[in-house]
Tab-separated table of C-alpha atoms in Angstrom:
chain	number	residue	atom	x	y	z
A	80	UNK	CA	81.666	123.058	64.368
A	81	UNK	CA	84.365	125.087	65.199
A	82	UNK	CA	82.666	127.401	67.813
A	83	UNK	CA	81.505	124.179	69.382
A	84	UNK	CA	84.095	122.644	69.946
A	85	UNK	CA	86.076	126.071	71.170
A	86	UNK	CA	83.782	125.310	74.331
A	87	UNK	CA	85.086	121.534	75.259
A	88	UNK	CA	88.239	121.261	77.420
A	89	UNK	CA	88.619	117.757	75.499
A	90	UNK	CA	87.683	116.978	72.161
A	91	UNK	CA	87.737	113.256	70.573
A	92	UNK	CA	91.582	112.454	71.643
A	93	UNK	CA	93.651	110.821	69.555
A	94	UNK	CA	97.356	109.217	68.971
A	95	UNK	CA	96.844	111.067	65.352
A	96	UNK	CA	95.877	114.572	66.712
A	97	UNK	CA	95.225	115.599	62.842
A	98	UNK	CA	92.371	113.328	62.231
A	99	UNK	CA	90.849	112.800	65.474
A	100	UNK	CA	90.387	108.745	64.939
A	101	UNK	CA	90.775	106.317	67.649
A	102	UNK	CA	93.722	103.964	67.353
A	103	UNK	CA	92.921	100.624	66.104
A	104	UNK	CA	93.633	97.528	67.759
A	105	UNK	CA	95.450	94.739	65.831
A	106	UNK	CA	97.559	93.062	67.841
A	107	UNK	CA	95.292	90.028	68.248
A	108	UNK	CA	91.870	87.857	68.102
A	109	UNK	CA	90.445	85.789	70.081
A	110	UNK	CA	88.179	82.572	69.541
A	111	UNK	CA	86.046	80.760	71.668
A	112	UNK	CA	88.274	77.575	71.042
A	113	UNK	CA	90.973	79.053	72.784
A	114	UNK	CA	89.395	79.874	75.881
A	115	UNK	CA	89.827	77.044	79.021
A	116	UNK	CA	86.615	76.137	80.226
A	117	UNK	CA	87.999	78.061	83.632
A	118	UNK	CA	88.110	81.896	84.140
A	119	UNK	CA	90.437	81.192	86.790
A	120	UNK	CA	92.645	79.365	84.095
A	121	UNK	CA	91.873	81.408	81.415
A	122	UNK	CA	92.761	84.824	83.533
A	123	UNK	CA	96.138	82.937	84.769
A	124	UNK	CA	97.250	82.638	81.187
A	125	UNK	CA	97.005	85.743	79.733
A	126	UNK	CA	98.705	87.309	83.667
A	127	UNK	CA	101.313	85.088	83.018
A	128	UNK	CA	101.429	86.193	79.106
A	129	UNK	CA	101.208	89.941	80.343
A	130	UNK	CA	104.165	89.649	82.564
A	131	UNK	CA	105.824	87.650	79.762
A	132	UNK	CA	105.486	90.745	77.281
A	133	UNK	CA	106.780	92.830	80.164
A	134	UNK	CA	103.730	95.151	80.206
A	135	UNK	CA	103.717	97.360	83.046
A	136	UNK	CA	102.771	96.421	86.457
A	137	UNK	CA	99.617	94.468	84.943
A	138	UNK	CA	98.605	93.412	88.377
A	139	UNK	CA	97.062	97.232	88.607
A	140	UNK	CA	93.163	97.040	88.358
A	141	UNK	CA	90.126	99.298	88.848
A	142	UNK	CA	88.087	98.395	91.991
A	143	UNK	CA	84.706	99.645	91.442
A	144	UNK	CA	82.356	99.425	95.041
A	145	UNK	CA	79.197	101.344	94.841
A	146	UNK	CA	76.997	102.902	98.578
A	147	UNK	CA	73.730	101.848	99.297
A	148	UNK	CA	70.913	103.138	99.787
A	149	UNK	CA	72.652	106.067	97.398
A	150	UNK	CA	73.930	103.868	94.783
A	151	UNK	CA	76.678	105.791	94.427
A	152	UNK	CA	79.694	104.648	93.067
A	153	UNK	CA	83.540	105.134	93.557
A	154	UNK	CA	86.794	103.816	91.877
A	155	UNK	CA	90.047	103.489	92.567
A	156	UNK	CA	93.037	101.421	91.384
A	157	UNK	CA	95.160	99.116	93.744
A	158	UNK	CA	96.875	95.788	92.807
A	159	UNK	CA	96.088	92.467	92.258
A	160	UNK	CA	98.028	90.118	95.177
A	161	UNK	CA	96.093	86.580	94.832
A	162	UNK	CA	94.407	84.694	92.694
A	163	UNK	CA	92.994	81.327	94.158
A	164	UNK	CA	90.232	79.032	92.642
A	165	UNK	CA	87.974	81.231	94.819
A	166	UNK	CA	88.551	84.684	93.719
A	167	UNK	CA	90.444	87.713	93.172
A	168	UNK	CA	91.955	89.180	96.367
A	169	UNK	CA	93.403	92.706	96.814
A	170	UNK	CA	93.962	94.173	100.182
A	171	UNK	CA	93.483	97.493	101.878
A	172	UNK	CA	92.281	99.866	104.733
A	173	UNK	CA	89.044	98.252	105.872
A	174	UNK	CA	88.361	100.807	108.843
A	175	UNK	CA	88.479	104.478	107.320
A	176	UNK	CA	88.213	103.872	103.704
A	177	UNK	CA	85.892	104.847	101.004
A	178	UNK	CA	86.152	101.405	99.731
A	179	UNK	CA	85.367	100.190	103.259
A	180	UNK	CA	81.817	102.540	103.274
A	181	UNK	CA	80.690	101.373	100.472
A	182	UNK	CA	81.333	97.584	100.657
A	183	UNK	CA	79.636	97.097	104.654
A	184	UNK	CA	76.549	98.568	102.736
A	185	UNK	CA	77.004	96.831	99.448
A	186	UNK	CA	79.537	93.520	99.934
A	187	UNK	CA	79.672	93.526	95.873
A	188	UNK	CA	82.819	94.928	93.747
A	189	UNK	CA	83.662	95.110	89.940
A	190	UNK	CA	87.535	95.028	88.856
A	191	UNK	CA	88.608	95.927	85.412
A	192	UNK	CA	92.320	95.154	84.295
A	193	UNK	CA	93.738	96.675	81.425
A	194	UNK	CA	96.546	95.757	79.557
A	195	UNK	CA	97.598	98.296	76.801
A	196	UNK	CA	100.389	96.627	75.255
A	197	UNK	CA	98.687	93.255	74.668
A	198	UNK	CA	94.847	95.628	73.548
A	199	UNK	CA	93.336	93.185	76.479
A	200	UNK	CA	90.817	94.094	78.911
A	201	UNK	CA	89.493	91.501	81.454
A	202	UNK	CA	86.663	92.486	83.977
A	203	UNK	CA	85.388	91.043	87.362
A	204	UNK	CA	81.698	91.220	89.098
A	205	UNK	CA	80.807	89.451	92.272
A	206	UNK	CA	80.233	89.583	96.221
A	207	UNK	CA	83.239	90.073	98.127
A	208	UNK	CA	84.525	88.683	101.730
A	209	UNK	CA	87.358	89.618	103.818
A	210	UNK	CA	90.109	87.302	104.830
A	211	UNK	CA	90.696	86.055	107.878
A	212	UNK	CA	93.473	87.817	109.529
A	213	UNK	CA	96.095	84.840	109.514
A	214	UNK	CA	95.388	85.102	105.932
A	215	UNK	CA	96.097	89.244	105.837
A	216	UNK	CA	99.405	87.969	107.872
A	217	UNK	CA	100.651	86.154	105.091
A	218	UNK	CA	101.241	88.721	103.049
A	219	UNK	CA	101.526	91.549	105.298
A	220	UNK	CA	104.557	89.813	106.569
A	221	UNK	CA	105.910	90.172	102.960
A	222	UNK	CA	105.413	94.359	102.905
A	223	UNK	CA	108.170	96.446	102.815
A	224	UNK	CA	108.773	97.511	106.416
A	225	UNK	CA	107.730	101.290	105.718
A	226	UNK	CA	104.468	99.648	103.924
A	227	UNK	CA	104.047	98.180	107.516
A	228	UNK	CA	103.776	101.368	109.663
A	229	UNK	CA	102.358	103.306	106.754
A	230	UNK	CA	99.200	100.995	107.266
A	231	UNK	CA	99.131	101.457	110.942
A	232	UNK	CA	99.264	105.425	110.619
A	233	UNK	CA	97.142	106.026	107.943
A	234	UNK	CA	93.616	106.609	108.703
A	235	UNK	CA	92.950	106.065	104.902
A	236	UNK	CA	90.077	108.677	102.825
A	237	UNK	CA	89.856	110.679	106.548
A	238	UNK	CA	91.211	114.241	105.862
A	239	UNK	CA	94.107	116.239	107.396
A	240	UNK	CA	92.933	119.776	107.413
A	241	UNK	CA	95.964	122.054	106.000
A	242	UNK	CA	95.263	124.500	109.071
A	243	UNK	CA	96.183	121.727	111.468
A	244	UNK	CA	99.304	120.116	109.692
A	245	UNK	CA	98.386	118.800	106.839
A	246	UNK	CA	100.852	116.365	105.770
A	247	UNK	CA	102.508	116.879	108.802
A	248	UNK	CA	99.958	115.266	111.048
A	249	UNK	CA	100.617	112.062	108.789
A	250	UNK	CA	104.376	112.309	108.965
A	251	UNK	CA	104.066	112.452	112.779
A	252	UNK	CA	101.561	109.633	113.037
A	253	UNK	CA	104.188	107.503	110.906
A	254	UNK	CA	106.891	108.852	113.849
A	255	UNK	CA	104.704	108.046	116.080
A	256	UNK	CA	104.160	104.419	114.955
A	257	UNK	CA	107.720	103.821	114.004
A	258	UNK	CA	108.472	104.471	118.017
A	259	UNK	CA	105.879	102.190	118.928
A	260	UNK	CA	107.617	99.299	117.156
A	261	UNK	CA	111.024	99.963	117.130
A	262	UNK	CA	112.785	96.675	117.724
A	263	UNK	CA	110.052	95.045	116.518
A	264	UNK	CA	110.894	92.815	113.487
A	265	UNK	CA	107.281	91.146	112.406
A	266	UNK	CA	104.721	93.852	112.820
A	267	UNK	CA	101.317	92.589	112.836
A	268	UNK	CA	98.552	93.274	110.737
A	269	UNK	CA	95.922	95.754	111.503
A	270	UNK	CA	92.581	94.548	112.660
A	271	UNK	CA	91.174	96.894	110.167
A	272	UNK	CA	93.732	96.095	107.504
A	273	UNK	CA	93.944	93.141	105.301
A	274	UNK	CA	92.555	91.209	102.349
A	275	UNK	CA	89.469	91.235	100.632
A	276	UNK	CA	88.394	88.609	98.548
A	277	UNK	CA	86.012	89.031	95.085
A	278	UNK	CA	84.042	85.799	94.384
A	279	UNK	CA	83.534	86.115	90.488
A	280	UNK	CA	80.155	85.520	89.220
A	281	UNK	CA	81.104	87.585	85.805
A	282	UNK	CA	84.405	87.581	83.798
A	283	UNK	CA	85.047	88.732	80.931
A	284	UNK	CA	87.594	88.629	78.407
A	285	UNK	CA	87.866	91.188	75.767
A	286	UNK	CA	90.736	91.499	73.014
A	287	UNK	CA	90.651	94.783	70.822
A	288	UNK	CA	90.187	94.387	67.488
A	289	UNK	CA	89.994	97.083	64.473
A	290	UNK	CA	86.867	99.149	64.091
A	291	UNK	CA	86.037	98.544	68.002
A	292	UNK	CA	84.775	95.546	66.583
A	293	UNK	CA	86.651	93.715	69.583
A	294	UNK	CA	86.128	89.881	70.503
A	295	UNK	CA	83.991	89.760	73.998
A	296	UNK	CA	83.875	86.289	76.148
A	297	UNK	CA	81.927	85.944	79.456
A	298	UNK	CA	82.008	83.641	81.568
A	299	UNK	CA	78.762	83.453	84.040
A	300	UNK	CA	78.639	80.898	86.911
A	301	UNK	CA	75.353	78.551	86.036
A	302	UNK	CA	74.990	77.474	89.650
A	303	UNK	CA	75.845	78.859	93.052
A	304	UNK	CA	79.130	78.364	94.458
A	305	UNK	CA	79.825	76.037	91.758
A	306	UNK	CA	82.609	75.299	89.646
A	307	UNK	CA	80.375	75.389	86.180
A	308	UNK	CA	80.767	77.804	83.460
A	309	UNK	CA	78.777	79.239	80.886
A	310	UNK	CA	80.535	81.173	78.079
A	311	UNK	CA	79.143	83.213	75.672
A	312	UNK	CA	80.410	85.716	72.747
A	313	UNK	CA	79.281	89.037	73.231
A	314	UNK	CA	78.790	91.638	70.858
A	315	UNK	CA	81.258	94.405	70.597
């Protein structure tokens, strides 16, 4: 055993390094009873119970987007900046990106949240659509002014070759757009910049629980574009 594992850069990690035991979750349970017949409502309360137990930054998720005809798939975590009885919307690059690739091939996305301090996990399947851009507005008008020009300069997932600049090439583009609106108080939004909105047709809800015998609800839509739920317990 020993000469096996000699080879392995990481080797069954663990808080207790001497035993080599995953942690065990005990923090909480969860029953079906307890659940709102709503994802939307359901997801709200335990946000608003995450930010109540200060855990950190829980609007972070994993957005999952995979490229087709390669089926590939790529991840990446941004935040969480609406939640309306339609979806789940983040926002982004939409001209350059990765994220962008894969989703004019493949207009479906997965998110996964996960909230350590509460042992909560809650994940997200379903088509996507972009906002308008009166809708991007609204909360681009919000950004910090630096988040602003930092969206117009950044050609986002393109690369800046170290023999031309590097991160210099960036730092001038940013120059470059800061001159173009100086004086300017309410920057627009990028055409190629701005919301995108994931239409659940999965969520689940998943509390830890000792033994990684954890407590699993999904919800499933039961007809399209409808407001109807099913739920079911899922096996750990």
């Amino acid at each position: 055993m020993t000469a096996q594992r000699s080879s392995k850069l990481i080797f069954a990690p663990a808080t207790n390094k001497s035993i080599h035991q995953a942690e065990q979750y005990t923090k909480g349970t969860l029953e079906r009873s307890q659940l709102s017949s709503s994802p939307f409502v359901q997801f709200h309360a335990w946000f608003s119970a995450a930010q109540s137990a200060s855990v950190h930054q829980p609007e972070t998720v994993c957005l999952s987007t995979a490229h087709l005809p390669s089926g590939r798939v790529s991840s990446r975590y941004v935040y969480l900046k609406e939640l309306d009885e339609r979806g789940f919307v983040i926002y982004s690059n939409w001209g350059t990106s990765r994220k962008a690739e894969d989703v004019a091939s493949n207009p479906q996305a997965a998110l996964a949240f996960w909230w350590h301090e509460q042992e909560r996990q809650v994940r997200v399947e379903g088509p996507v659509e972009r906002l308008s851009a009166s809708e991007s507005q609204s909360y681009y008008g919000l950004r910090a002014r630096g988040s602003k020009i930092g969206a117009w300069a950044s050609a986002q997932s393109t690369v800046l070759p170290e023999e031309e600049g590097g991160r210099d090439v960036l730092d001038q583009r940013v120059k470059n757009v800061e001159k173009r609106f100086e004086g300017v108080e309410d920057i627009r939004v990028p055409e190629f910049w701005g919301g995108l909105r994931i239409l659940p047709e999965v969520v689940e809800f998943w509390q830890g629980r000792e033994s990684r015998l954890h407590d699993r609800f999904r919800y499933k839509r039961n007809d399209e574009g409808g407001t109807a739920w099913d739920i079911e317990r899922l096996s750990p």
